[in-house]
PDB file of C-alpha atoms in Angstrom:
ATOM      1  CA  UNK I   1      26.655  24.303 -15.522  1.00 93.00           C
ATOM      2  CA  UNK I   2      25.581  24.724 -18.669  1.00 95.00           C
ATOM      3  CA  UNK I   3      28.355  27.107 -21.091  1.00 97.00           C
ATOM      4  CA  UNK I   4      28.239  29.161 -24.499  1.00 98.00           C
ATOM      5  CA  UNK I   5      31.238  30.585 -25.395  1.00 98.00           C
ATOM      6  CA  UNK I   6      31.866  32.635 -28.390  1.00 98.00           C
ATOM      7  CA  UNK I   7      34.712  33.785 -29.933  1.00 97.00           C
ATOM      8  CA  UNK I   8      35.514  38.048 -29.941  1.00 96.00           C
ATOM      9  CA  UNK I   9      34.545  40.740 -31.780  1.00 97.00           C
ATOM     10  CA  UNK I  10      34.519  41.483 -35.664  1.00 97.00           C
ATOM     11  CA  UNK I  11      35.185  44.398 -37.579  1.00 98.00           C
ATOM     12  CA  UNK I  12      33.952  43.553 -41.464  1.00 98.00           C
ATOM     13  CA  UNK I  13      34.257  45.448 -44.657  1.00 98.00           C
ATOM     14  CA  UNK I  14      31.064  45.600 -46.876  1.00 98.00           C
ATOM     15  CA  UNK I  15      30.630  42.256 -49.048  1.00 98.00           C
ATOM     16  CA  UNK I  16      32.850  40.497 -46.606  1.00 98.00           C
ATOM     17  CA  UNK I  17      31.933  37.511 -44.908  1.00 98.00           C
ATOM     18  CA  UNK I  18      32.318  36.526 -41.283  1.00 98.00           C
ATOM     19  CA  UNK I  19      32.236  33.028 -39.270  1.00 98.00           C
ATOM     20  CA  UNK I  20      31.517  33.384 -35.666  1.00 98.00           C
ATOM     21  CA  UNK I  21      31.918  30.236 -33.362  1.00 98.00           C
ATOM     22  CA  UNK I  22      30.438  28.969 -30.303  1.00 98.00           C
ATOM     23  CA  UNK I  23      31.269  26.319 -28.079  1.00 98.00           C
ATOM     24  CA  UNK I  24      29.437  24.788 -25.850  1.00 98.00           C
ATOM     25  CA  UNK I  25      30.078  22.952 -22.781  1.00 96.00           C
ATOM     26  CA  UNK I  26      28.245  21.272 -19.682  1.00 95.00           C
ATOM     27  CA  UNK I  27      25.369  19.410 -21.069  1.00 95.00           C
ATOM     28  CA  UNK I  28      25.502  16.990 -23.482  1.00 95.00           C
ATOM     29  CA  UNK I  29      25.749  18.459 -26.696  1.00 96.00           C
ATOM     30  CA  UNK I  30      23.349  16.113 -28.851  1.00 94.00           C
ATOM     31  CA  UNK I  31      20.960  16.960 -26.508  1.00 95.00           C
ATOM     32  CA  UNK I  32      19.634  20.698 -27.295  1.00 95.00           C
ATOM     33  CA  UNK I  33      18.994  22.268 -30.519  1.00 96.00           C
ATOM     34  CA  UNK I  34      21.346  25.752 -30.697  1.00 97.00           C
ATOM     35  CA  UNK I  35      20.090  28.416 -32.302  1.00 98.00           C
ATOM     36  CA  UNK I  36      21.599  31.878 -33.623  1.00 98.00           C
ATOM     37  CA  UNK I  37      19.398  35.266 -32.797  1.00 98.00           C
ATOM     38  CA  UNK I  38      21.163  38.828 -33.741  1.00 98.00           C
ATOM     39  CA  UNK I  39      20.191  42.360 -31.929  1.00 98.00           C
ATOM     40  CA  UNK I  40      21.056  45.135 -33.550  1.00 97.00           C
ATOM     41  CA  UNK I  41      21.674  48.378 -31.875  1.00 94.00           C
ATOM     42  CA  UNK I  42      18.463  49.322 -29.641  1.00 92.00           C
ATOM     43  CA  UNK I  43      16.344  46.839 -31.334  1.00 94.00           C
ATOM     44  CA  UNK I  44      14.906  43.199 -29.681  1.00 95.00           C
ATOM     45  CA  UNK I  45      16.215  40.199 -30.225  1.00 97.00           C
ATOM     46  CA  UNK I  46      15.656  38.636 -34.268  1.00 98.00           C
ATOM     47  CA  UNK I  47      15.944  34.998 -34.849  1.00 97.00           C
ATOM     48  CA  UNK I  48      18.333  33.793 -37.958  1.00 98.00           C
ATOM     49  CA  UNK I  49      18.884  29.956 -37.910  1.00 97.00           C
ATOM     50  CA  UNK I  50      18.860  26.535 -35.702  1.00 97.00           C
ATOM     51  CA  UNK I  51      20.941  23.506 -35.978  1.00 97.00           C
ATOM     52  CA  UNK I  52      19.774  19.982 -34.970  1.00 96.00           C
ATOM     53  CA  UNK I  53      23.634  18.993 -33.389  1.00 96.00           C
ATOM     54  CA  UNK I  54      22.592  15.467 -34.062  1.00 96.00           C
ATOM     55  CA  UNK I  55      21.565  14.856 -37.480  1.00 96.00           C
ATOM     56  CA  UNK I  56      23.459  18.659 -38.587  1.00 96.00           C
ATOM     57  CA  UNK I  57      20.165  19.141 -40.306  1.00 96.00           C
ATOM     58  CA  UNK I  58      19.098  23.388 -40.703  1.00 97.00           C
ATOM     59  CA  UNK I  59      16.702  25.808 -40.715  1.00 96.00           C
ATOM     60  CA  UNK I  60      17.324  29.790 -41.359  1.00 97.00           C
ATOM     61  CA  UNK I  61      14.531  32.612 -41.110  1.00 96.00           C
ATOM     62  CA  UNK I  62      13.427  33.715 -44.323  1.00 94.00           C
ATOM     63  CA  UNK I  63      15.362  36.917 -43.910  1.00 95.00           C
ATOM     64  CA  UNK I  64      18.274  35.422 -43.903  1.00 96.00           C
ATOM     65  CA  UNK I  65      18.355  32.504 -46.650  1.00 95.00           C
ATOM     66  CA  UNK I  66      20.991  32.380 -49.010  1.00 96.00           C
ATOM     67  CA  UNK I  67      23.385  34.560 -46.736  1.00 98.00           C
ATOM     68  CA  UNK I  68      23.596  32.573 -43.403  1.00 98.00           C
ATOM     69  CA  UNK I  69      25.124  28.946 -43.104  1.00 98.00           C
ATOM     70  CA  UNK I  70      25.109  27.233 -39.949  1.00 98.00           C
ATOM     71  CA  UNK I  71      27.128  24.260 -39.032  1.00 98.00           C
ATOM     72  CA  UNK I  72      28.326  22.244 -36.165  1.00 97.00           C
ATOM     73  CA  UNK I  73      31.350  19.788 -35.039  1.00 97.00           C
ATOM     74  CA  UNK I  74      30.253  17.402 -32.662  1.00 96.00           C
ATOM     75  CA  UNK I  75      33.797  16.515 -31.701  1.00 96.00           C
ATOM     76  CA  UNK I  76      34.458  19.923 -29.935  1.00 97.00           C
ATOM     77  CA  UNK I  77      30.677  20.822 -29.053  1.00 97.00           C
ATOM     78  CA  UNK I  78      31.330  24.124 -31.444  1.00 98.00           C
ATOM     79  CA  UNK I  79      28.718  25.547 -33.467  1.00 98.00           C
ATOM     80  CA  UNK I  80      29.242  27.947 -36.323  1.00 98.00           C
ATOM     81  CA  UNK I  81      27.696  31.063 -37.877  1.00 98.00           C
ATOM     82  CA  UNK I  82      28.442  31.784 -41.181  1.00 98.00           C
ATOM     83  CA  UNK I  83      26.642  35.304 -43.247  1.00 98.00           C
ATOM     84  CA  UNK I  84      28.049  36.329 -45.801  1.00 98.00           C
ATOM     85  CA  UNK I  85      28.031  39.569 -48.357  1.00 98.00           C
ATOM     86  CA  UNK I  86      27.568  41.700 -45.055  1.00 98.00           C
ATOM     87  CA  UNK I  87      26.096  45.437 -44.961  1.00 98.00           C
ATOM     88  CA  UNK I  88      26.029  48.064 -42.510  1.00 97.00           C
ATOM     89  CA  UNK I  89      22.675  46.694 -41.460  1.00 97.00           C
ATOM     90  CA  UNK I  90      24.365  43.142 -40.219  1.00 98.00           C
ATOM     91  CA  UNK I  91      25.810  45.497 -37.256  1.00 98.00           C
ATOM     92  CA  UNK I  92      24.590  44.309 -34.200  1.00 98.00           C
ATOM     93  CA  UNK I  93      25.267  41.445 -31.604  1.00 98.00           C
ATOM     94  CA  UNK I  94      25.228  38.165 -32.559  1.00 98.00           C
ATOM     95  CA  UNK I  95      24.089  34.980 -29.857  1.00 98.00           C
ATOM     96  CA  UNK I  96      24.243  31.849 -29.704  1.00 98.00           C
ATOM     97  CA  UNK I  97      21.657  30.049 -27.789  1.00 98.00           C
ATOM     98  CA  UNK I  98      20.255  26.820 -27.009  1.00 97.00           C
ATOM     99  CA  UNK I  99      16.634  25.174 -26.348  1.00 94.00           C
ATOM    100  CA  UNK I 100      15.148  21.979 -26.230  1.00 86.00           C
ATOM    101  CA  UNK I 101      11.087  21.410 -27.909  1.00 87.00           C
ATOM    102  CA  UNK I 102      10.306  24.615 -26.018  1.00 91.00           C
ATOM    103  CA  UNK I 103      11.799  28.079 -25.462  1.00 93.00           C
ATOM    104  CA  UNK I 104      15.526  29.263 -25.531  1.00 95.00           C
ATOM    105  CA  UNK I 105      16.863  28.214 -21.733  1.00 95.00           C
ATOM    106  CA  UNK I 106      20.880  29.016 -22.314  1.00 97.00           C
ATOM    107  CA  UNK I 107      22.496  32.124 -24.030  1.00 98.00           C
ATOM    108  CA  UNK I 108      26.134  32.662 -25.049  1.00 98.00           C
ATOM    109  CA  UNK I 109      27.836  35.820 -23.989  1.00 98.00           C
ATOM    110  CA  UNK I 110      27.481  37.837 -27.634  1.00 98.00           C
ATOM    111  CA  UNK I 111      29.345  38.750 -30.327  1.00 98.00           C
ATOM    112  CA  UNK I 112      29.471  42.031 -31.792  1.00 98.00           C
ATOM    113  CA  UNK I 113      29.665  42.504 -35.378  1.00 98.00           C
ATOM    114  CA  UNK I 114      30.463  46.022 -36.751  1.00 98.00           C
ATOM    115  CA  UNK I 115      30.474  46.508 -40.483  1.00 98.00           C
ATOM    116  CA  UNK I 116      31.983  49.485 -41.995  1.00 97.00           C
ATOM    117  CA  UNK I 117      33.996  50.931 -44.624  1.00 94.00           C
TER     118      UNK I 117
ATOM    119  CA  UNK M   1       3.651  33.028 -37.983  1.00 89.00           C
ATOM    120  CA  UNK M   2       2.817  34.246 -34.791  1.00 95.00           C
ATOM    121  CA  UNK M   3       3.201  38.072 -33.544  1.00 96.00           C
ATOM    122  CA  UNK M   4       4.184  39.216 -30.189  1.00 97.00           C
ATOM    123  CA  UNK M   5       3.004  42.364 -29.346  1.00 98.00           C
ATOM    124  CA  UNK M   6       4.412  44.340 -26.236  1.00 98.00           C
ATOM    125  CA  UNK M   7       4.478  48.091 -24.681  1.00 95.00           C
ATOM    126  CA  UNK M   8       7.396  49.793 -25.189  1.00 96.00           C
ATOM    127  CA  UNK M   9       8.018  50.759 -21.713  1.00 97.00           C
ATOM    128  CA  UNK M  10       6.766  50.897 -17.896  1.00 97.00           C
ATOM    129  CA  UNK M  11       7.605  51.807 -14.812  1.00 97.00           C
ATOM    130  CA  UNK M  12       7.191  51.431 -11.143  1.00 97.00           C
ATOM    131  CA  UNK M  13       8.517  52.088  -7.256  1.00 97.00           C
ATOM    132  CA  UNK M  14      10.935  50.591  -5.548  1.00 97.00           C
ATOM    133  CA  UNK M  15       9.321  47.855  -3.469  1.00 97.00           C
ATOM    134  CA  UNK M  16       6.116  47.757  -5.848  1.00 97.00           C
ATOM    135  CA  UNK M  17       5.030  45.258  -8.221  1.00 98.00           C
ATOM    136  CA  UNK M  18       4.312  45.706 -11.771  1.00 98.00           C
ATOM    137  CA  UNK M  19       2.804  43.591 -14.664  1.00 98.00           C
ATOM    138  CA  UNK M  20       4.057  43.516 -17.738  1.00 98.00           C
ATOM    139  CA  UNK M  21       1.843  42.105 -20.768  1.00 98.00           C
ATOM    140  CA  UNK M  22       2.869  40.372 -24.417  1.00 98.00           C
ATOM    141  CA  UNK M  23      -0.265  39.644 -26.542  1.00 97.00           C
ATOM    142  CA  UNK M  24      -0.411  36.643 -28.818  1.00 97.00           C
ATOM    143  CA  UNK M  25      -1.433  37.665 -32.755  1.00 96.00           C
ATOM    144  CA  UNK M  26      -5.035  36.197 -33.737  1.00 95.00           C
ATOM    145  CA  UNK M  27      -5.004  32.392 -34.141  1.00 94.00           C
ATOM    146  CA  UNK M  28      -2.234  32.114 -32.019  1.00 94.00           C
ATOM    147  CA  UNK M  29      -3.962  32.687 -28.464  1.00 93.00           C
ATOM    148  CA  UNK M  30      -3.037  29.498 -27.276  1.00 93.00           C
ATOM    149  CA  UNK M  31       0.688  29.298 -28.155  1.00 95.00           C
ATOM    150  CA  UNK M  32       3.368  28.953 -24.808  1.00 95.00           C
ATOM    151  CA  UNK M  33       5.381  31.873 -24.889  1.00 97.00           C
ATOM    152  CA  UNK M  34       8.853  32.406 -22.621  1.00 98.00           C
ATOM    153  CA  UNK M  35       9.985  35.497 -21.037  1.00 98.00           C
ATOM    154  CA  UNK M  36      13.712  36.780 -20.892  1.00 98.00           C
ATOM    155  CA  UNK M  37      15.572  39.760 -19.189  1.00 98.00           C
ATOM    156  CA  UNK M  38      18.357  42.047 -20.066  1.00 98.00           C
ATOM    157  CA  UNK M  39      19.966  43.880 -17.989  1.00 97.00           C
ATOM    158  CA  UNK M  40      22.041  46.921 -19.512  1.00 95.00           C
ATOM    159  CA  UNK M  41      24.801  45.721 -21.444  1.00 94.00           C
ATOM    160  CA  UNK M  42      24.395  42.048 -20.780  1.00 97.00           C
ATOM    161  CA  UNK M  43      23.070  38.815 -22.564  1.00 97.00           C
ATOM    162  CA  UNK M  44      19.339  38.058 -22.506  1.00 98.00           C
ATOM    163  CA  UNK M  45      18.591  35.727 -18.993  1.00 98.00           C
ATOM    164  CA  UNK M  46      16.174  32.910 -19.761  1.00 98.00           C
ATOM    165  CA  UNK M  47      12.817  34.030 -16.990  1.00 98.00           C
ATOM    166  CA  UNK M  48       9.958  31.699 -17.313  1.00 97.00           C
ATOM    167  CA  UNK M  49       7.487  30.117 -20.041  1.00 96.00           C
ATOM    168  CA  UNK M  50       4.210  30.518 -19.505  1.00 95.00           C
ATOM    169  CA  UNK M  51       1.715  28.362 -20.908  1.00 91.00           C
ATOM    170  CA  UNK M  52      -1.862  28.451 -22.585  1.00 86.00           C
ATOM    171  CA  UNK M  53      -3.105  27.229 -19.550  1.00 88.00           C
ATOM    172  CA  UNK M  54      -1.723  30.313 -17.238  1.00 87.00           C
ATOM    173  CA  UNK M  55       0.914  27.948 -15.607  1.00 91.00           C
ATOM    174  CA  UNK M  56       4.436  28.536 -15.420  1.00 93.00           C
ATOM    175  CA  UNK M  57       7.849  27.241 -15.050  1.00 94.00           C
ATOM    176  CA  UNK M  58      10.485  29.182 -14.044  1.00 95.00           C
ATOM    177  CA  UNK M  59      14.613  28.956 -15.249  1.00 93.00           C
ATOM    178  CA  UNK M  60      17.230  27.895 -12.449  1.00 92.00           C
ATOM    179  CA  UNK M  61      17.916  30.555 -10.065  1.00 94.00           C
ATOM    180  CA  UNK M  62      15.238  33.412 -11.151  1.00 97.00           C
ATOM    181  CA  UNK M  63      13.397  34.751  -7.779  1.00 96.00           C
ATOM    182  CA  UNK M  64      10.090  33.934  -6.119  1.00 96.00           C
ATOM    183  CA  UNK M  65       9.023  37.541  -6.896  1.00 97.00           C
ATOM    184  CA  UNK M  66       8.861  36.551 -10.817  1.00 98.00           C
ATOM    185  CA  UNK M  67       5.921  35.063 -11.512  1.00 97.00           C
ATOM    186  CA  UNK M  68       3.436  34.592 -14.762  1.00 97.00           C
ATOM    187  CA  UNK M  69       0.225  34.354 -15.608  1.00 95.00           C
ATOM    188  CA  UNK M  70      -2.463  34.758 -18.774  1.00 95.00           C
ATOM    189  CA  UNK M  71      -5.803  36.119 -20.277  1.00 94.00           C
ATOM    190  CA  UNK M  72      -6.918  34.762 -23.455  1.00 93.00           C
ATOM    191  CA  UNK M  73      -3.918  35.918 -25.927  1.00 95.00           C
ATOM    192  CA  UNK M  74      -2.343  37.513 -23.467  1.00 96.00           C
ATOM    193  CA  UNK M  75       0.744  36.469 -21.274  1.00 96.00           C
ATOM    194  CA  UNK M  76       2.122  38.222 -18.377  1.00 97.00           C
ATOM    195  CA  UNK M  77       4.894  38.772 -16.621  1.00 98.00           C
ATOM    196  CA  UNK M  78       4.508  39.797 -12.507  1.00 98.00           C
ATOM    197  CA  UNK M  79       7.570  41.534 -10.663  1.00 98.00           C
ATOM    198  CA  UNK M  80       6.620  42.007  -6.968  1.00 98.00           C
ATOM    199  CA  UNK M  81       8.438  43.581  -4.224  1.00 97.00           C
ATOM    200  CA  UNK M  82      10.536  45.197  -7.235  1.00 98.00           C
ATOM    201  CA  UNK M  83      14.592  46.013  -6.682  1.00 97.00           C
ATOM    202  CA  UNK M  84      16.619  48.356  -8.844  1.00 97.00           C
ATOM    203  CA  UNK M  85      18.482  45.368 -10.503  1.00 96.00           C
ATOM    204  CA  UNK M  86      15.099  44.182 -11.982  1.00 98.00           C
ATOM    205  CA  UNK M  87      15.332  47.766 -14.408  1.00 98.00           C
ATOM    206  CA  UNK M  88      16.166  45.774 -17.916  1.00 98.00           C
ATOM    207  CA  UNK M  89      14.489  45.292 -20.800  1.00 98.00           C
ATOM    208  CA  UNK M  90      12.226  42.217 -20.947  1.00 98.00           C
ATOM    209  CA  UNK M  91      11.297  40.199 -24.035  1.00 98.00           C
ATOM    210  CA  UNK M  92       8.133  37.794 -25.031  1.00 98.00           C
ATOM    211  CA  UNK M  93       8.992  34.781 -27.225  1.00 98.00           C
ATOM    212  CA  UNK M  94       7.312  32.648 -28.519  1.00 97.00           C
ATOM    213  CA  UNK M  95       7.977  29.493 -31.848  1.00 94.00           C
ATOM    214  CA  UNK M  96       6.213  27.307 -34.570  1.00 91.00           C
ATOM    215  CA  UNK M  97       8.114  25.073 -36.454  1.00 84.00           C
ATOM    216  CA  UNK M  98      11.022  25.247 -35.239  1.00 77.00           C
ATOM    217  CA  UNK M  99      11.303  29.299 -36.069  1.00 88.00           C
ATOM    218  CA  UNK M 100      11.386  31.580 -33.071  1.00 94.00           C
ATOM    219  CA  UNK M 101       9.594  35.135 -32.612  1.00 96.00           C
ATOM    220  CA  UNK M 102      10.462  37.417 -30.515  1.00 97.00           C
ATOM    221  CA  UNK M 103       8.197  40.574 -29.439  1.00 97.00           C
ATOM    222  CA  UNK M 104       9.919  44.121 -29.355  1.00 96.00           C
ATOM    223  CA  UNK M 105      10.421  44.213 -25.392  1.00 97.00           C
ATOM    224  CA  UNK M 106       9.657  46.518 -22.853  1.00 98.00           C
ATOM    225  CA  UNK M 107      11.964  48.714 -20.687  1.00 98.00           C
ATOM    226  CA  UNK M 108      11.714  48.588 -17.195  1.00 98.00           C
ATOM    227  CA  UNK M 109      12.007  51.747 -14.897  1.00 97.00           C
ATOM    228  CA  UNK M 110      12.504  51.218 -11.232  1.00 97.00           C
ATOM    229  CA  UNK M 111      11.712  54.690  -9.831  1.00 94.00           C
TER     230      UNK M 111
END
């Protein structure tokens, strides 16, 4: 069956950066975009980026340009979330999740992301 | 960009049904939109899309008593025969070019 699993919670200083990884497992992994959607504390869901696993090729929500980098390594299904020069406002949990043309079918177990001094 | 627009909350009985609605922003009326769950403290669950023609296609494993539906620019989302493990927060989404949109969800009360 079809597996996200993302590595464990982050505690970041202001202006740090953070990398959060996700690996996924029982599909083929050239075969689904992954995207990376964040929900901050009582809010809905907000999208931030997608990766095409195949050609590595990116897109990020307006929001988010300049701060977010996505990547992938198609040698150990893993995807990777990048933002950088965080704020208190980047608290929240962070997804992974994966679709095909359509909707989002899979989602990863979270990762939460608290940013404080 | 397309807007999804839903109530903030509902409620209904144990052993009821309820319908809960996500409305498409003007010009985008005929866009397929999906509906996910989550439950308290969990991950978002993949539900159904439902497309501009009303018809709908459910994710592995979600019960008979989920259902969709639509009305112009809106989508919908049926419970029937409601349990207390349906009380969650439910949220619309819909995409365009490859960017995703997500409404502001509603939350569930089984009474």
């Amino acid at each position: 069956q079809v597996q996200l699993v993302q590595s464990g919670g982050e505690v970041k200083r202001p202006g740090a950066s953070v990398k959060v990884s996700c690996k996924a497992s029982g599909y083929t992994f050239t075969s689904n975009y992954l995207h990376w959607v964040r929900q901050a504390p009582g809010q809905g869901p907000e999208w931030m980026a997608i990766i095409n696993p195949t050609t590595g090729n990116t897109k990020y929500a307006q929001k988010f340009q300049g701060r977010v980098t996505m990547t992938r390594d198609t040698s150990t299904s893993t995807v990777y979330m990048e933002l950088s020069s965080l704020r208190s406002e980047d608290t929240a949990v962070y997804y992974c999740a994966i679709s095909g043309d359509t909707s989002i079918a899979y989602w990863g177990q979270g990762t939460l992301l608290t940013v404080s001094s | 960009q397309p807007v999804l627009t839903q109530s903030s909350s509902a409620s209904a009985s144990l052993g009821s049904s309820v319908k809960l609605t996500c409305t498409l922003s003007s010009g985008h009326s005929s866009y397929v939109i999906a509906w996910h769950q989550q439950q308290p403290a969990k991950a978002p669950r993949f539900l159904m899309e439902v497309e501009g023609s009303g018809s709908y296609n459910k994710g592995s494993g979600v019960p008979d008593r989920f259902s969709g539906s639509r009305s112009g620019a809106d989508r919908y989302l049926t419970i029937s025969n409601l349990q207390f493990e349906d009380e969650a927060d439910y949220y619309c989404e819909t995409w365009d070019s490859n960017t995703r949109v997500f409404g502001e969800g509603t939350k569930l009360t089984v009474l």
